[in-house]
PDB file of C-alpha atoms in Angstrom:
ATOM      1  CA  MET A   1       0.000   0.000   0.000  1.00  0.00           C
ATOM      2  CA  ASN A   2       1.213   3.474  -0.811  1.00  0.00           C
ATOM      3  CA  THR A   3       1.728   5.380   2.418  1.00  0.00           C
ATOM      4  CA  CYS A   4       1.947   8.753   0.676  1.00  0.00           C
ATOM      5  CA  SER A   5      -1.584   8.481  -0.719  1.00  0.00           C
ATOM      6  CA  THR A   6      -2.897   6.924   2.487  1.00  0.00           C
ATOM      7  CA  VAL A   7      -1.408   9.542   4.779  1.00  0.00           C
ATOM      8  CA  GLN A   8      -1.830  12.637   2.617  1.00  0.00           C
ATOM      9  CA  GLY A   9      -4.871  11.700   0.577  1.00  0.00           C
ATOM     10  CA  PRO A  10      -5.672  11.084  -3.047  1.00  0.00           C
ATOM     11  CA  TRP A  11      -4.661  14.564  -4.199  1.00  0.00           C
ATOM     12  CA  TYR A  12      -0.984  13.869  -3.543  1.00  0.00           C
ATOM     13  CA  ALA A  13       1.402  12.073  -5.869  1.00  0.00           C
ATOM     14  CA  THR A  14       2.641   8.691  -4.759  1.00  0.00           C
ATOM     15  CA  PRO A  15       6.368   8.099  -4.261  1.00  0.00           C
ATOM     16  CA  ASP A  16       6.273   5.989  -7.444  1.00  0.00           C
ATOM     17  CA  GLU A  17       4.735   8.861  -9.412  1.00  0.00           C
ATOM     18  CA  ILE A  18       7.404  11.262  -8.143  1.00  0.00           C
ATOM     19  CA  ALA A  19      10.149   8.762  -9.031  1.00  0.00           C
ATOM     20  CA  GLU A  20       8.635   8.322 -12.505  1.00  0.00           C
ATOM     21  CA  LEU A  21       8.827  12.080 -13.123  1.00  0.00           C
ATOM     22  CA  SER A  22      12.512  12.129 -12.217  1.00  0.00           C
ATOM     23  CA  GLU A  23      13.346   9.040 -14.268  1.00  0.00           C
ATOM     24  CA  ASN A  24      11.452  10.309 -17.321  1.00  0.00           C
ATOM     25  CA  LEU A  25      13.402  13.561 -17.315  1.00  0.00           C
ATOM     26  CA  LYS A  26      16.723  11.750 -16.912  1.00  0.00           C
ATOM     27  CA  ARG A  27      15.792   9.438 -19.792  1.00  0.00           C
ATOM     28  CA  ALA A  28      14.852  12.434 -21.971  1.00  0.00           C
ATOM     29  CA  HIS A  29      18.162  14.118 -21.149  1.00  0.00           C
ATOM     30  CA  LEU A  30      20.066  10.944 -22.072  1.00  0.00           C
ATOM     31  CA  SER A  31      18.160  10.892 -25.352  1.00  0.00           C
ATOM     32  CA  LEU A  32      19.189  14.510 -25.913  1.00  0.00           C
ATOM     33  CA  LEU A  33      22.847  13.696 -25.281  1.00  0.00           C
ATOM     34  CA  SER A  34      22.572  10.758 -27.656  1.00  0.00           C
ATOM     35  CA  ALA A  35      21.036  12.973 -30.360  1.00  0.00           C
ATOM     36  CA  LEU A  36      23.895  15.443 -29.953  1.00  0.00           C
ATOM     37  CA  GLU A  37      26.623  12.814 -30.014  1.00  0.00           C
ATOM     38  CA  GLY A  38      28.806  13.469 -33.033  1.00  0.00           C
ATOM     39  CA  PHE A  39      26.813  16.566 -34.012  1.00  0.00           C
ATOM     40  CA  PRO A  40      29.283  18.643 -36.034  1.00  0.00           C
ATOM     41  CA  SER A  41      30.307  21.739 -34.079  1.00  0.00           C
ATOM     42  CA  ALA A  42      30.353  23.647 -37.374  1.00  0.00           C
ATOM     43  CA  ASP A  43      26.595  23.003 -37.644  1.00  0.00           C
ATOM     44  CA  TRP A  44      25.724  24.026 -34.053  1.00  0.00           C
ATOM     45  CA  GLU A  45      24.496  27.476 -35.132  1.00  0.00           C
ATOM     46  CA  ARG A  46      23.215  26.584 -38.612  1.00  0.00           C
ATOM     47  CA  VAL A  47      19.484  26.479 -39.247  1.00  0.00           C
ATOM     48  CA  GLY A  48      17.891  23.729 -41.277  1.00  0.00           C
ATOM     49  CA  THR A  49      16.188  23.962 -44.623  1.00  0.00           C
ATOM     50  CA  ASP A  50      12.919  24.874 -42.885  1.00  0.00           C
ATOM     51  CA  GLY A  51      14.477  28.109 -41.597  1.00  0.00           C
ATOM     52  CA  GLY A  52      13.735  27.115 -37.981  1.00  0.00           C
ATOM     53  CA  TRP A  53      16.087  27.096 -35.054  1.00  0.00           C
ATOM     54  CA  SER A  54      19.691  25.953 -34.994  1.00  0.00           C
ATOM     55  CA  ALA A  55      20.734  23.016 -32.812  1.00  0.00           C
ATOM     56  CA  GLY A  56      22.112  25.468 -30.259  1.00  0.00           C
ATOM     57  CA  GLN A  57      18.814  27.335 -30.121  1.00  0.00           C
ATOM     58  CA  ILE A  58      16.786  24.123 -29.842  1.00  0.00           C
ATOM     59  CA  VAL A  59      18.880  22.853 -26.943  1.00  0.00           C
ATOM     60  CA  GLU A  60      18.964  26.222 -25.210  1.00  0.00           C
ATOM     61  CA  HIS A  61      15.165  26.471 -25.570  1.00  0.00           C
ATOM     62  CA  ILE A  62      14.757  23.073 -23.882  1.00  0.00           C
ATOM     63  CA  PHE A  63      16.533  24.329 -20.759  1.00  0.00           C
ATOM     64  CA  LEU A  64      15.007  27.818 -20.787  1.00  0.00           C
ATOM     65  CA  ALA A  65      11.515  26.305 -21.061  1.00  0.00           C
ATOM     66  CA  GLN A  66      12.224  23.869 -18.239  1.00  0.00           C
ATOM     67  CA  ARG A  67      13.400  26.678 -15.968  1.00  0.00           C
ATOM     68  CA  VAL A  68      10.273  28.707 -16.715  1.00  0.00           C
ATOM     69  CA  LEU A  69       8.045  25.677 -16.172  1.00  0.00           C
ATOM     70  CA  CYS A  70       9.659  24.798 -12.843  1.00  0.00           C
ATOM     71  CA  GLU A  71       9.205  28.385 -11.655  1.00  0.00           C
ATOM     72  CA  GLN A  72       5.574  28.299 -12.777  1.00  0.00           C
ATOM     73  CA  VAL A  73       4.809  25.005 -11.031  1.00  0.00           C
ATOM     74  CA  HIS A  74       6.509  26.197  -7.854  1.00  0.00           C
ATOM     75  CA  SER A  75       4.430  29.386  -7.881  1.00  0.00           C
ATOM     76  CA  HIS A  76       1.180  27.377  -8.159  1.00  0.00           C
ATOM     77  CA  LEU A  77       1.846  24.793  -5.428  1.00  0.00           C
ATOM     78  CA  HIS A  78      -0.149  26.788  -2.885  1.00  0.00           C
ATOM     79  CA  ASP A  79      -3.147  27.399  -5.146  1.00  0.00           C
ATOM     80  CA  GLN A  80      -6.567  26.372  -3.931  1.00  0.00           C
ATOM     81  CA  VAL A  81      -7.295  22.648  -4.145  1.00  0.00           C
ATOM     82  CA  ARG A  82     -10.067  21.682  -6.550  1.00  0.00           C
ATOM     83  CA  PRO A  83     -11.400  18.257  -5.484  1.00  0.00           C
ATOM     84  CA  GLY A  84     -12.948  17.417  -8.880  1.00  0.00           C
ATOM     85  CA  LEU A  85      -9.798  18.136 -10.873  1.00  0.00           C
ATOM     86  CA  PRO A  86      -8.135  14.688 -10.648  1.00  0.00           C
ATOM     87  CA  ALA A  87     -11.136  13.023 -12.310  1.00  0.00           C
ATOM     88  CA  MET A  88     -10.909  15.457 -15.223  1.00  0.00           C
ATOM     89  CA  MET A  89      -7.212  14.849 -15.867  1.00  0.00           C
ATOM     90  CA  GLU A  90      -7.189  11.344 -17.378  1.00  0.00           C
ATOM     91  CA  GLN A  91      -8.279  12.609 -20.797  1.00  0.00           C
ATOM     92  CA  GLN A  92      -5.808  15.489 -20.533  1.00  0.00           C
ATOM     93  CA  ARG A  93      -3.025  13.043 -19.667  1.00  0.00           C
ATOM     94  CA  THR A  94      -3.821  11.015 -22.781  1.00  0.00           C
ATOM     95  CA  ARG A  95      -3.779  14.146 -24.955  1.00  0.00           C
ATOM     96  CA  LEU A  96      -0.554  15.410 -23.406  1.00  0.00           C
ATOM     97  CA  PHE A  97       1.307  12.122 -23.810  1.00  0.00           C
ATOM     98  CA  ARG A  98       0.000  11.557 -27.331  1.00  0.00           C
ATOM     99  CA  TYR A  99       0.493  15.005 -28.842  1.00  0.00           C
ATOM    100  CA  LEU A 100       3.318  16.789 -27.046  1.00  0.00           C
ATOM    101  CA  PRO A 101       6.211  14.533 -28.094  1.00  0.00           C
ATOM    102  CA  ASP A 102       5.475  14.808 -31.830  1.00  0.00           C
ATOM    103  CA  GLY A 103       2.518  17.157 -32.243  1.00  0.00           C
ATOM    104  CA  GLY A 104       2.179  20.056 -34.630  1.00  0.00           C
ATOM    105  CA  LYS A 105       3.961  23.363 -34.616  1.00  0.00           C
ATOM    106  CA  ALA A 106       3.704  25.323 -31.385  1.00  0.00           C
ATOM    107  CA  GLU A 107       4.769  28.822 -30.415  1.00  0.00           C
ATOM    108  CA  ALA A 108       7.315  29.109 -27.647  1.00  0.00           C
ATOM    109  CA  GLY A 109       6.958  31.952 -25.184  1.00  0.00           C
ATOM    110  CA  LYS A 110       9.464  34.807 -25.128  1.00  0.00           C
ATOM    111  CA  ARG A 111      10.952  33.736 -21.781  1.00  0.00           C
ATOM    112  CA  SER A 112      11.897  30.371 -23.281  1.00  0.00           C
ATOM    113  CA  THR A 113      13.467  31.804 -26.449  1.00  0.00           C
ATOM    114  CA  ALA A 114      15.781  34.438 -24.966  1.00  0.00           C
ATOM    115  CA  PHE A 115      18.790  32.764 -26.530  1.00  0.00           C
ATOM    116  CA  GLU A 116      22.132  33.624 -24.970  1.00  0.00           C
ATOM    117  CA  GLY A 117      24.378  31.364 -27.018  1.00  0.00           C
ATOM    118  CA  LEU A 118      24.584  27.986 -25.285  1.00  0.00           C
ATOM    119  CA  THR A 119      27.626  26.106 -26.551  1.00  0.00           C
ATOM    120  CA  GLN A 120      27.860  22.393 -27.200  1.00  0.00           C
ATOM    121  CA  GLY A 121      30.333  22.149 -24.350  1.00  0.00           C
ATOM    122  CA  GLY A 122      27.797  23.705 -21.976  1.00  0.00           C
ATOM    123  CA  VAL A 123      25.058  21.110 -22.515  1.00  0.00           C
ATOM    124  CA  ALA A 124      26.194  18.685 -19.794  1.00  0.00           C
ATOM    125  CA  GLY A 125      26.273  21.519 -17.246  1.00  0.00           C
ATOM    126  CA  GLU A 126      22.782  22.619 -18.283  1.00  0.00           C
ATOM    127  CA  ILE A 127      21.506  19.063 -17.867  1.00  0.00           C
ATOM    128  CA  SER A 128      23.022  18.847 -14.402  1.00  0.00           C
ATOM    129  CA  ALA A 129      21.515  22.196 -13.364  1.00  0.00           C
ATOM    130  CA  ALA A 130      18.120  21.287 -14.869  1.00  0.00           C
ATOM    131  CA  GLU A 131      17.999  17.954 -13.068  1.00  0.00           C
ATOM    132  CA  GLU A 132      18.982  19.575  -9.771  1.00  0.00           C
ATOM    133  CA  GLN A 133      16.278  22.241 -10.148  1.00  0.00           C
ATOM    134  CA  PHE A 134      13.707  19.575 -11.044  1.00  0.00           C
ATOM    135  CA  SER A 135      14.732  17.365  -8.128  1.00  0.00           C
ATOM    136  CA  ASP A 136      14.333  20.285  -5.723  1.00  0.00           C
ATOM    137  CA  LEU A 137      10.908  21.040  -7.184  1.00  0.00           C
ATOM    138  CA  LEU A 138       9.840  17.396  -6.872  1.00  0.00           C
ATOM    139  CA  GLY A 139      10.762  17.458  -3.191  1.00  0.00           C
ATOM    140  CA  THR A 140       8.395  20.377  -2.656  1.00  0.00           C
ATOM    141  CA  ALA A 141       5.735  19.001  -5.007  1.00  0.00           C
ATOM    142  CA  ALA A 142       5.634  15.654  -3.194  1.00  0.00           C
ATOM    143  CA  ALA A 143       4.314  17.452  -0.117  1.00  0.00           C
ATOM    144  CA  SER A 144       1.652  19.349  -2.108  1.00  0.00           C
ATOM    145  CA  PRO A 145      -1.727  18.209  -3.474  1.00  0.00           C
ATOM    146  CA  ILE A 146      -0.463  18.316  -7.071  1.00  0.00           C
ATOM    147  CA  LYS A 147      -3.290  16.197  -8.469  1.00  0.00           C
ATOM    148  CA  ALA A 148      -5.901  18.748  -7.376  1.00  0.00           C
ATOM    149  CA  ILE A 149      -4.139  21.997  -8.334  1.00  0.00           C
ATOM    150  CA  GLY A 150      -4.308  23.083 -11.952  1.00  0.00           C
ATOM    151  CA  TRP A 151      -4.012  25.943 -14.417  1.00  0.00           C
ATOM    152  CA  ASN A 152      -4.287  26.442 -18.157  1.00  0.00           C
ATOM    153  CA  SER A 153      -1.760  25.396 -20.756  1.00  0.00           C
ATOM    154  CA  PRO A 154      -1.780  27.385 -23.997  1.00  0.00           C
ATOM    155  CA  PHE A 155      -1.722  24.098 -25.939  1.00  0.00           C
ATOM    156  CA  PHE A 156      -3.713  21.591 -23.869  1.00  0.00           C
ATOM    157  CA  GLY A 157      -6.204  23.506 -21.753  1.00  0.00           C
ATOM    158  CA  GLU A 158      -6.157  22.916 -18.022  1.00  0.00           C
ATOM    159  CA  LEU A 159      -3.501  20.588 -16.611  1.00  0.00           C
ATOM    160  CA  SER A 160      -2.953  19.512 -13.028  1.00  0.00           C
ATOM    161  CA  ALA A 161       0.398  20.313 -11.438  1.00  0.00           C
ATOM    162  CA  LEU A 162       1.209  16.597 -11.727  1.00  0.00           C
ATOM    163  CA  LEU A 163       0.710  16.718 -15.500  1.00  0.00           C
ATOM    164  CA  TRP A 164       2.711  19.938 -15.729  1.00  0.00           C
ATOM    165  CA  LEU A 165       5.566  18.047 -14.065  1.00  0.00           C
ATOM    166  CA  HIS A 166       5.515  15.531 -16.934  1.00  0.00           C
ATOM    167  CA  TYR A 167       5.935  18.387 -19.393  1.00  0.00           C
ATOM    168  CA  PRO A 168       9.756  18.834 -19.246  1.00  0.00           C
ATOM    169  CA  ALA A 169      10.493  15.232 -20.294  1.00  0.00           C
ATOM    170  CA  LEU A 170       7.831  15.232 -23.012  1.00  0.00           C
ATOM    171  CA  HIS A 171       8.962  18.653 -24.256  1.00  0.00           C
ATOM    172  CA  THR A 172      12.586  17.494 -24.385  1.00  0.00           C
ATOM    173  CA  THR A 173      11.529  14.393 -26.330  1.00  0.00           C
ATOM    174  CA  ARG A 174       9.708  16.600 -28.828  1.00  0.00           C
ATOM    175  CA  HIS A 175      12.820  18.675 -29.422  1.00  0.00           C
ATOM    176  CA  VAL A 176      15.101  15.634 -29.662  1.00  0.00           C
ATOM    177  CA  ALA A 177      12.977  14.618 -32.658  1.00  0.00           C
ATOM    178  CA  GLN A 178      13.371  18.155 -34.023  1.00  0.00           C
ATOM    179  CA  LEU A 179      17.154  17.860 -33.625  1.00  0.00           C
ATOM    180  CA  SER A 180      17.122  14.624 -35.623  1.00  0.00           C
ATOM    181  CA  ARG A 181      15.202  16.306 -38.449  1.00  0.00           C
ATOM    182  CA  LEU A 182      17.575  19.288 -38.347  1.00  0.00           C
ATOM    183  CA  ARG A 183      20.621  17.053 -38.471  1.00  0.00           C
ATOM    184  CA  ALA A 184      19.216  15.197 -41.492  1.00  0.00           C
ATOM    185  CA  SER A 185      18.452  18.461 -43.304  1.00  0.00           C
ATOM    186  CA  LEU A 186      21.969  19.777 -42.650  1.00  0.00           C
ATOM    187  CA  GLU A 187      23.495  16.544 -43.941  1.00  0.00           C
ATOM    188  CA  ASP A 188      21.402  16.818 -47.122  1.00  0.00           C
ATOM    189  CA  ARG A 189      22.881  20.229 -47.971  1.00  0.00           C
TER     190      ARG A 189
END
């Protein structure tokens, strides 16, 4: 029996759910490192044939967006609990997991596109900092009713704090696929 749910109630994430969030982000970061392995440094700042972002901008966006998201989740952890929210989230979870990793074009917010020139050599440090920030947030989130606190996503409607915490790994996965497409387009030139 899960003592977290028993002691704190059904609005709290279980220890297994918290561990899953951490593991998913670590797995996404490993996938990112794998996608960058052997990426030519000469191509780091080149944009693909679609005129989109360079590899450096894609990777920097991943970490900027995660920072913004962690700040946002942290700021909402003391919002009012809405008892009916968990029952509404199963469909949202399905949509989030189905469409975020490879969905259509989305617009990134200005705070997550303030590119400062992340270098290839700086990626490992960014991953370490991102995982530390996320781990700290998970420690706080585990003691909060994250299944019954929610706010709107510009792409998916209302999400619970628990679903928002899945976002960094899914978002990273989406951009790893974008990096693969970029790499292929640069090789075709």
